[in-house]
Amino acid sequence: MIIHDNDDKIDILSLSKDELFAEITAMGEKRFRAGQIYDWLHKKNVSDFSQMTNLSAQLKDKLREKFCLKSLFIVKRLESKVDNTVKYLYRLSDGNHIESVVMEYNYGNTICVSTQVGCKMGCRFCASTIAGFKRSLLPSEILQQIYIAQKDSGRKISGVVLMGIGEPLDNYDNVVQFLKLLSDPDGFGMSLRHVSLSTCGIVPKIYELAELELGLTLSISLHAPDNESRSAIMPVNDKYSVEELMKACRHYFKKTGRRISFEYALINGHNDTREDAAKLAALLGDFVCHVNIIPVNKIKERNYTSDRKAAQRFAAILGEMGINATVRRTLGADIEAACGQLRREYEGMAD
Ligand code: SAH
């Protein structure tokens, strides 16, 4: 994807391998040079052209003239004392801020990345959306969250979840380009089997994504079992109803064979009764899926509350009704590892 910055330089890290090869050979360089540069960028994850030590000084100058390689600046790093969760607050080259969280599971380290600065979706319980939307992230800016966290933490990142700030399917083209770069065996080489994309339910984009058969796990932020209660907390439901969303999910499963994961943030007094569980079980029916119950994370702008016990009870009721449900593990509780909270605090937007 060819993206020019304000100085008309091409964002080198957002280029596909073919695009990079075309640009470099058009400069009169041999193909193997393009291969070396791609390797520096996506395998060795350098943050500056000067670190490409097997290139001549002259070529590095030519690269600087034509391309930009914008790193992210680590403004804050918070390390949890209760588990090995590390949260990063990054500053982008235009001064905006985003967050990423590295989480340790017994099978490896997974990073939660942001896809936008802020969010347009307006979910009532979500800290990322309160100050509104600034802009979408470039493929390079999504990749850099991973490359830099891996370098800084010294921990190999083996999984990615697109569950940070932003709605990935509202930044569809850049997210797809990011996924292609991330999974390129000549680059970072992550299997998309280890990637989850979470969406609030932008139905037409779910159909588009199904066509790509990328092998990633689709995670749907459902959070309510019917239109009335979903619309009350998620404005996106006014555009795409629960029925349309479920139809798209069934299509996605049929096309890709990948089990879908449904997220359900349990909110006291809103979506937590036995009747809600029964409606949810009826909605999901025989659908091959998994339900993740998350006790809603309290944000200071809202009065939503929940607790682990209630979440466990709700999951058990779903289990009795034949639905495969678990309660999401809480990580980094002491560093407010839920997305959107740190950025808001840092930018002083909370009032
Ligand atoms: N926009 C995407 C991904 C970002 S949010 C989406 O909507 O899926 C990642 C997940 O965290 C979503 O399931 C979202 O609904 C959930 N979430 C946001 N704020 C939350 C909160 N306060 N408590 C619990 N879950 C929350």
CSV table of C-alpha atoms and ligand atoms in Angstrom, one decimal:
chain,number,residue,atom,x,y,z
A,1,MET,CA,0.0,0.0,0.0
A,2,ILE,CA,1.6,3.3,-1.1
A,3,ILE,CA,1.1,6.0,1.5
A,4,HIS,CA,2.8,9.4,1.3
A,5,ASP,CA,3.5,11.5,4.4
A,6,ASN,CA,3.4,15.3,4.6
A,7,ASP,CA,6.9,15.5,3.1
A,8,ASP,CA,5.7,13.3,0.2
A,9,LYS,CA,7.9,10.4,1.3
A,10,ILE,CA,6.6,6.8,1.0
A,11,ASP,CA,5.8,4.9,4.2
A,12,ILE,CA,8.2,2.1,3.6
A,13,LEU,CA,6.8,-0.3,6.3
A,14,SER,CA,3.3,-0.2,4.8
A,15,LEU,CA,4.5,-1.5,1.4
A,16,SER,CA,3.9,-5.1,0.5
A,17,LYS,CA,7.0,-7.1,-0.5
A,18,ASP,CA,6.1,-6.7,-4.2
A,19,GLU,CA,5.6,-3.0,-3.8
A,20,LEU,CA,8.9,-2.6,-2.0
A,21,PHE,CA,10.7,-4.6,-4.7
A,22,ALA,CA,9.2,-2.5,-7.4
A,23,GLU,CA,10.2,0.8,-5.7
A,24,ILE,CA,13.8,-0.4,-5.0
A,25,THR,CA,14.4,-1.8,-8.4
A,26,ALA,CA,13.0,1.4,-10.0
A,27,MET,CA,15.8,3.2,-8.2
A,28,GLY,CA,18.3,1.1,-10.2
A,29,GLU,CA,19.1,-1.3,-7.4
A,30,LYS,CA,19.3,-5.1,-7.7
A,31,ARG,CA,16.5,-7.3,-6.4
A,32,PHE,CA,18.6,-8.9,-3.7
A,33,ARG,CA,19.0,-5.4,-2.2
A,34,ALA,CA,15.3,-5.1,-1.9
A,35,GLY,CA,15.3,-8.4,-0.1
A,36,GLN,CA,17.9,-7.2,2.4
A,37,ILE,CA,15.8,-4.1,3.1
A,38,TYR,CA,12.6,-6.1,3.6
A,39,ASP,CA,14.5,-8.4,5.9
A,40,TRP,CA,15.8,-5.4,8.0
A,41,LEU,CA,12.3,-4.0,8.2
A,42,HIS,CA,10.2,-7.0,8.9
A,43,LYS,CA,12.5,-9.7,10.3
A,44,LYS,CA,15.1,-7.6,12.2
A,45,ASN,CA,12.6,-4.8,12.9
A,46,VAL,CA,15.0,-1.9,12.7
A,47,SER,CA,13.7,1.5,13.6
A,48,ASP,CA,16.0,3.6,11.5
A,49,PHE,CA,17.7,3.3,8.1
A,50,SER,CA,21.1,3.8,9.7
A,51,GLN,CA,20.7,0.3,11.3
A,52,MET,CA,20.7,-1.4,7.9
A,53,THR,CA,24.4,-2.1,8.2
A,54,ASN,CA,24.9,-4.2,5.0
A,55,LEU,CA,23.8,-1.2,2.8
A,56,SER,CA,26.1,1.5,1.5
A,57,ALA,CA,25.9,5.0,3.0
A,58,GLN,CA,24.9,6.2,-0.4
A,59,LEU,CA,22.0,3.8,-0.7
A,60,LYS,CA,20.8,4.7,2.9
A,61,ASP,CA,20.8,8.3,1.9
A,62,LYS,CA,18.7,7.5,-1.2
A,63,LEU,CA,16.3,5.6,1.0
A,64,ARG,CA,15.9,8.5,3.4
A,65,GLU,CA,15.1,10.8,0.5
A,66,LYS,CA,12.4,8.6,-0.9
A,67,PHE,CA,10.9,6.8,2.1
A,68,CYS,CA,10.0,7.5,5.7
A,69,LEU,CA,10.4,4.9,8.5
A,70,LYS,CA,8.5,6.3,11.5
A,71,SER,CA,9.0,4.7,14.8
A,72,LEU,CA,6.7,4.9,17.7
A,73,PHE,CA,7.9,6.5,20.9
A,74,ILE,CA,7.4,4.7,24.2
A,75,VAL,CA,5.9,7.4,26.5
A,76,LYS,CA,5.1,5.0,29.3
A,77,ARG,CA,5.6,1.4,30.1
A,78,LEU,CA,3.6,-0.1,33.0
A,79,GLU,CA,4.5,-3.6,34.3
A,80,SER,CA,2.0,-5.5,36.3
A,81,LYS,CA,3.2,-6.9,39.7
A,82,VAL,CA,0.6,-9.6,39.8
A,83,ASP,CA,1.3,-11.2,36.4
A,84,ASN,CA,3.7,-10.4,33.5
A,85,THR,CA,1.4,-8.0,31.7
A,86,VAL,CA,3.1,-5.0,30.2
A,87,LYS,CA,1.2,-2.0,28.9
A,88,TYR,CA,2.7,0.5,26.5
A,89,LEU,CA,1.6,4.0,25.8
A,90,TYR,CA,3.0,5.0,22.4
A,91,ARG,CA,3.3,8.4,20.8
A,92,LEU,CA,2.8,8.5,17.0
A,93,SER,CA,4.7,10.8,14.8
A,94,ASP,CA,1.8,13.3,14.7
A,95,GLY,CA,1.6,13.5,18.5
A,96,ASN,CA,-1.4,11.2,18.9
A,97,HIS,CA,-1.3,8.4,21.5
A,98,ILE,CA,-2.3,4.7,21.3
A,99,GLU,CA,-1.9,1.7,23.6
A,100,SER,CA,-0.8,-1.9,23.3
A,101,VAL,CA,-0.7,-4.6,26.0
A,102,VAL,CA,1.6,-7.6,26.1
A,103,MET,CA,0.0,-10.6,28.0
A,104,GLU,CA,1.6,-13.8,29.0
A,105,TYR,CA,-0.2,-17.1,28.6
A,106,ASN,CA,1.1,-20.5,29.1
A,107,TYR,CA,1.5,-20.9,25.3
A,108,GLY,CA,3.4,-17.7,24.8
A,109,ASN,CA,3.1,-13.9,24.7
A,110,THR,CA,0.1,-12.3,23.0
A,111,ILE,CA,-0.1,-8.6,22.2
A,112,CYS,CA,-3.3,-6.5,22.1
A,113,VAL,CA,-2.9,-3.8,19.5
A,114,SER,CA,-4.9,-0.6,18.6
A,115,THR,CA,-6.2,0.0,15.1
A,116,GLN,CA,-7.4,3.6,15.4
A,117,VAL,CA,-6.8,6.7,17.5
A,118,GLY,CA,-10.1,6.8,19.3
A,119,CYS,CA,-13.2,5.2,17.9
A,120,LYS,CA,-16.5,6.2,16.2
A,121,MET,CA,-18.6,3.4,17.4
A,122,GLY,CA,-19.9,4.9,20.6
A,123,CYS,CA,-20.2,1.7,22.8
A,124,ARG,CA,-21.5,3.1,26.1
A,125,PHE,CA,-19.2,1.0,28.3
A,126,CYS,CA,-16.0,1.6,26.4
A,127,ALA,CA,-13.3,4.1,27.4
A,128,SER,CA,-11.8,4.3,23.8
A,129,THR,CA,-14.8,5.9,22.3
A,130,ILE,CA,-15.6,8.7,24.8
A,131,ALA,CA,-13.4,11.4,23.4
A,132,GLY,CA,-14.4,10.4,19.9
A,133,PHE,CA,-12.4,9.5,16.8
A,134,LYS,CA,-9.2,11.1,15.6
A,135,ARG,CA,-7.9,8.9,12.8
A,136,SER,CA,-7.2,5.4,11.6
A,137,LEU,CA,-3.8,3.8,12.0
A,138,LEU,CA,-1.6,2.9,9.0
A,139,PRO,CA,-0.5,-0.7,8.4
A,140,SER,CA,3.0,0.4,9.6
A,141,GLU,CA,1.7,1.9,12.8
A,142,ILE,CA,-0.2,-1.3,13.7
A,143,LEU,CA,2.9,-3.4,12.9
A,144,GLN,CA,5.3,-1.1,14.9
A,145,GLN,CA,3.3,-1.7,18.1
A,146,ILE,CA,4.3,-5.4,17.8
A,147,TYR,CA,7.9,-4.9,16.6
A,148,ILE,CA,8.7,-2.3,19.2
A,149,ALA,CA,7.0,-4.2,22.1
A,150,GLN,CA,8.9,-7.3,21.2
A,151,LYS,CA,12.2,-5.5,21.1
A,152,ASP,CA,11.6,-3.5,24.3
A,153,SER,CA,10.3,-6.4,26.3
A,154,GLY,CA,12.7,-9.0,25.0
A,155,ARG,CA,9.7,-11.4,24.8
A,156,LYS,CA,8.9,-13.2,21.6
A,157,ILE,CA,5.4,-12.2,20.5
A,158,SER,CA,3.5,-15.3,19.2
A,159,GLY,CA,-0.1,-14.1,19.1
A,160,VAL,CA,-1.9,-10.9,18.3
A,161,VAL,CA,-5.4,-9.7,19.2
A,162,LEU,CA,-6.9,-6.7,17.5
A,163,MET,CA,-8.8,-5.6,20.6
A,164,GLY,CA,-7.1,-2.4,21.5
A,165,ILE,CA,-8.4,1.1,20.8
A,166,GLY,CA,-10.5,1.4,17.6
A,167,GLU,CA,-12.8,-0.7,15.4
A,168,PRO,CA,-10.6,-2.8,13.0
A,169,LEU,CA,-13.3,-3.2,10.4
A,170,ASP,CA,-13.8,0.5,10.3
A,171,ASN,CA,-10.1,0.6,9.1
A,172,TYR,CA,-10.5,-2.4,6.8
A,173,ASP,CA,-8.0,-1.8,4.1
A,174,ASN,CA,-5.1,-0.9,6.4
A,175,VAL,CA,-5.9,-3.8,8.8
A,176,VAL,CA,-5.9,-6.3,5.9
A,177,GLN,CA,-2.6,-5.0,4.7
A,178,PHE,CA,-1.2,-5.2,8.2
A,179,LEU,CA,-2.4,-8.9,8.4
A,180,LYS,CA,-0.7,-9.7,5.1
A,181,LEU,CA,2.6,-8.1,6.2
A,182,LEU,CA,2.4,-9.8,9.6
A,183,SER,CA,1.9,-13.2,8.2
A,184,ASP,CA,4.4,-13.0,5.3
A,185,PRO,CA,6.9,-15.9,5.9
A,186,ASP,CA,9.7,-13.6,4.6
A,187,GLY,CA,8.7,-11.0,7.2
A,188,PHE,CA,7.5,-11.4,10.8
A,189,GLY,CA,6.0,-14.7,9.7
A,190,MET,CA,3.1,-15.0,12.2
A,191,SER,CA,0.5,-17.6,11.4
A,192,LEU,CA,-2.9,-15.9,11.3
A,193,ARG,CA,-4.2,-18.9,13.3
A,194,HIS,CA,-2.6,-17.0,16.2
A,195,VAL,CA,-4.5,-13.8,15.4
A,196,SER,CA,-7.9,-12.7,16.6
A,197,LEU,CA,-9.9,-9.8,15.2
A,198,SER,CA,-12.6,-8.3,17.4
A,199,THR,CA,-15.4,-6.3,15.9
A,200,CYS,CA,-18.6,-4.6,17.2
A,201,GLY,CA,-20.3,-6.0,14.1
A,202,ILE,CA,-19.8,-4.0,10.8
A,203,VAL,CA,-21.8,-6.6,8.8
A,204,PRO,CA,-20.7,-5.8,5.2
A,205,LYS,CA,-17.1,-6.0,6.2
A,206,ILE,CA,-17.6,-9.4,7.9
A,207,TYR,CA,-18.7,-10.7,4.5
A,208,GLU,CA,-15.7,-9.1,2.8
A,209,LEU,CA,-13.3,-10.6,5.4
A,210,ALA,CA,-14.9,-14.1,4.9
A,211,GLU,CA,-13.9,-13.9,1.2
A,212,LEU,CA,-10.2,-13.6,2.1
A,213,GLU,CA,-10.2,-16.8,4.1
A,214,LEU,CA,-7.3,-15.6,6.2
A,215,GLY,CA,-7.6,-18.2,8.9
A,216,LEU,CA,-7.8,-15.8,11.8
A,217,THR,CA,-10.3,-16.0,14.6
A,218,LEU,CA,-13.2,-13.6,14.4
A,219,SER,CA,-14.4,-12.3,17.7
A,220,ILE,CA,-17.8,-10.6,17.9
A,221,SER,CA,-18.6,-8.1,20.6
A,222,LEU,CA,-22.2,-9.1,21.1
A,223,HIS,CA,-22.8,-8.1,24.7
A,224,ALA,CA,-26.5,-8.5,24.6
A,225,PRO,CA,-29.0,-11.1,23.4
A,226,ASP,CA,-31.6,-9.0,21.6
A,227,ASN,CA,-31.9,-5.7,19.7
A,228,GLU,CA,-33.4,-3.7,22.5
A,229,SER,CA,-30.8,-4.3,25.0
A,230,ARG,CA,-27.9,-4.3,22.4
A,231,SER,CA,-29.0,-0.9,20.9
A,232,ALA,CA,-29.1,0.6,24.4
A,233,ILE,CA,-25.3,0.0,24.8
A,234,MET,CA,-24.1,-0.3,21.2
A,235,PRO,CA,-25.2,2.3,18.7
A,236,VAL,CA,-23.8,0.2,15.8
A,237,ASN,CA,-26.8,-2.2,16.5
A,238,ASP,CA,-29.2,0.5,15.1
A,239,LYS,CA,-27.4,0.1,11.7
A,240,TYR,CA,-26.8,-3.7,11.8
A,241,SER,CA,-29.3,-5.7,13.8
A,242,VAL,CA,-28.6,-8.8,15.9
A,243,GLU,CA,-30.3,-10.9,13.2
A,244,GLU,CA,-28.2,-9.4,10.4
A,245,LEU,CA,-25.0,-9.9,12.5
A,246,MET,CA,-25.8,-13.5,13.2
A,247,LYS,CA,-26.5,-14.2,9.6
A,248,ALA,CA,-23.1,-12.7,8.7
A,249,CYS,CA,-21.4,-14.9,11.4
A,250,ARG,CA,-23.0,-18.0,10.1
A,251,HIS,CA,-21.8,-17.1,6.6
A,252,TYR,CA,-18.3,-16.5,8.0
A,253,PHE,CA,-18.2,-19.9,9.6
A,254,LYS,CA,-19.5,-21.6,6.6
A,255,LYS,CA,-17.0,-20.0,4.3
A,256,THR,CA,-13.9,-20.2,6.6
A,257,GLY,CA,-14.6,-23.2,8.9
A,258,ARG,CA,-13.3,-21.1,11.7
A,259,ARG,CA,-15.2,-21.2,15.0
A,260,ILE,CA,-16.4,-17.7,16.1
A,261,SER,CA,-15.9,-16.3,19.5
A,262,PHE,CA,-18.6,-14.1,21.0
A,263,GLU,CA,-17.7,-11.5,23.7
A,264,TYR,CA,-20.3,-10.7,26.3
A,265,ALA,CA,-19.5,-8.0,28.8
A,266,LEU,CA,-21.7,-8.7,31.8
A,267,ILE,CA,-23.3,-5.5,33.2
A,268,ASN,CA,-25.3,-5.6,36.5
A,269,GLY,CA,-28.9,-5.0,35.9
A,270,HIS,CA,-28.6,-4.8,32.1
A,271,ASN,CA,-27.8,-8.1,30.5
A,272,ASP,CA,-27.2,-10.5,33.4
A,273,THR,CA,-30.5,-12.3,34.1
A,274,ARG,CA,-31.4,-16.0,33.5
A,275,GLU,CA,-33.8,-14.8,30.9
A,276,ASP,CA,-30.9,-13.0,29.1
A,277,ALA,CA,-28.9,-16.2,29.2
A,278,ALA,CA,-31.8,-18.1,27.8
A,279,LYS,CA,-32.2,-15.6,25.0
A,280,LEU,CA,-28.5,-15.8,24.2
A,281,ALA,CA,-28.6,-19.6,24.2
A,282,ALA,CA,-31.6,-19.5,21.8
A,283,LEU,CA,-29.8,-17.0,19.5
A,284,LEU,CA,-26.6,-19.0,19.3
A,285,GLY,CA,-28.5,-22.3,19.2
A,286,ASP,CA,-26.5,-25.0,17.5
A,287,PHE,CA,-23.9,-22.5,16.2
A,288,VAL,CA,-20.3,-23.7,16.5
A,289,CYS,CA,-18.9,-21.0,18.7
A,290,HIS,CA,-17.5,-20.0,22.1
A,291,VAL,CA,-18.8,-17.3,24.4
A,292,ASN,CA,-16.4,-15.3,26.5
A,293,ILE,CA,-18.0,-13.6,29.5
A,294,ILE,CA,-16.2,-10.5,30.7
A,295,PRO,CA,-17.2,-8.8,33.9
A,296,VAL,CA,-17.6,-5.2,32.6
A,297,ASN,CA,-14.6,-3.1,33.4
A,298,LYS,CA,-15.6,0.0,35.3
A,299,ILE,CA,-14.7,3.2,33.6
A,300,LYS,CA,-14.9,6.5,35.4
A,301,GLU,CA,-17.4,8.1,33.0
A,302,ARG,CA,-20.1,5.4,33.5
A,303,ASN,CA,-21.7,3.6,36.4
A,304,TYR,CA,-21.6,0.1,34.9
A,305,THR,CA,-20.6,-2.6,37.4
A,306,SER,CA,-20.1,-6.3,37.4
A,307,ASP,CA,-18.0,-8.9,39.2
A,308,ARG,CA,-16.3,-12.2,38.6
A,309,LYS,CA,-18.9,-14.2,40.6
A,310,ALA,CA,-21.8,-12.9,38.6
A,311,ALA,CA,-19.8,-13.7,35.4
A,312,GLN,CA,-19.1,-17.3,36.6
A,313,ARG,CA,-22.8,-17.8,37.4
A,314,PHE,CA,-23.9,-16.5,34.0
A,315,ALA,CA,-21.3,-18.8,32.3
A,316,ALA,CA,-22.6,-21.7,34.3
A,317,ILE,CA,-26.2,-21.1,33.3
A,318,LEU,CA,-25.1,-20.9,29.6
A,319,GLY,CA,-23.2,-24.1,30.1
A,320,GLU,CA,-26.4,-25.8,31.4
A,321,MET,CA,-28.1,-24.6,28.3
A,322,GLY,CA,-25.5,-26.3,26.1
A,323,ILE,CA,-23.5,-23.2,25.2
A,324,ASN,CA,-19.7,-23.3,25.5
A,325,ALA,CA,-18.9,-20.3,27.7
A,326,THR,CA,-15.9,-19.3,29.8
A,327,VAL,CA,-15.1,-16.3,31.9
A,328,ARG,CA,-12.2,-14.2,30.5
A,329,ARG,CA,-9.1,-14.2,32.7
A,330,THR,CA,-8.2,-10.9,34.2
A,331,LEU,CA,-4.7,-9.8,33.5
A,332,GLY,CA,-2.8,-6.7,34.5
A,333,ALA,CA,-5.6,-5.6,36.9
A,334,ASP,CA,-3.1,-3.4,38.8
A,335,ILE,CA,-2.1,-1.4,35.7
A,336,GLU,CA,-5.6,-0.8,34.2
A,337,ALA,CA,-4.7,-3.0,31.3
A,338,ALA,CA,-8.1,-2.6,29.7
A,339,CYS,CA,-7.8,-0.5,26.5
A,340,GLY,CA,-8.3,3.2,26.2
A,341,GLN,CA,-7.9,4.0,29.9
A,342,LEU,CA,-4.2,5.0,29.9
A,343,ARG,CA,-4.5,7.1,26.7
A,344,ARG,CA,-7.4,9.1,28.2
A,345,GLU,CA,-5.6,9.7,31.4
A,346,TYR,CA,-2.4,10.8,29.7
A,347,GLU,CA,-4.1,13.2,27.3
A,348,GLY,CA,-6.0,14.6,30.2
A,349,MET,CA,-9.3,14.2,28.4
A,350,ALA,CA,-11.2,12.8,31.4
A,351,ASP,CA,-13.4,15.4,33.0
B,1,SAH,N1,-13.9,-2.3,18.3
B,1,SAH,C1,-13.6,-3.7,18.5
B,1,SAH,C2,-12.3,-4.0,19.3
B,1,SAH,C3,-12.0,-3.1,20.5
B,1,SAH,S1,-12.6,-3.4,22.1
B,1,SAH,C4,-14.8,-4.4,19.2
B,1,SAH,O1,-15.8,-3.7,19.5
B,1,SAH,O2,-14.8,-5.6,19.3
B,1,SAH,C5,-12.2,-5.0,22.6
B,1,SAH,C6,-13.2,-5.6,23.5
B,1,SAH,O3,-13.3,-5.0,24.7
B,1,SAH,C7,-14.6,-5.5,22.8
B,1,SAH,O4,-15.3,-6.7,23.0
B,1,SAH,C8,-15.3,-4.4,23.7
B,1,SAH,O5,-16.7,-4.5,23.6
B,1,SAH,C9,-14.7,-4.7,25.0
B,1,SAH,N2,-14.8,-3.7,26.0
B,1,SAH,C10,-14.7,-2.3,25.8
B,1,SAH,N3,-14.8,-1.7,27.0
B,1,SAH,C11,-15.1,-2.6,27.9
B,1,SAH,C12,-15.3,-2.5,29.3
B,1,SAH,N4,-15.4,-1.4,30.0
B,1,SAH,N5,-15.5,-3.7,30.0
B,1,SAH,C13,-15.5,-4.9,29.3
B,1,SAH,N6,-15.2,-5.0,28.0
B,1,SAH,C14,-15.0,-3.9,27.3
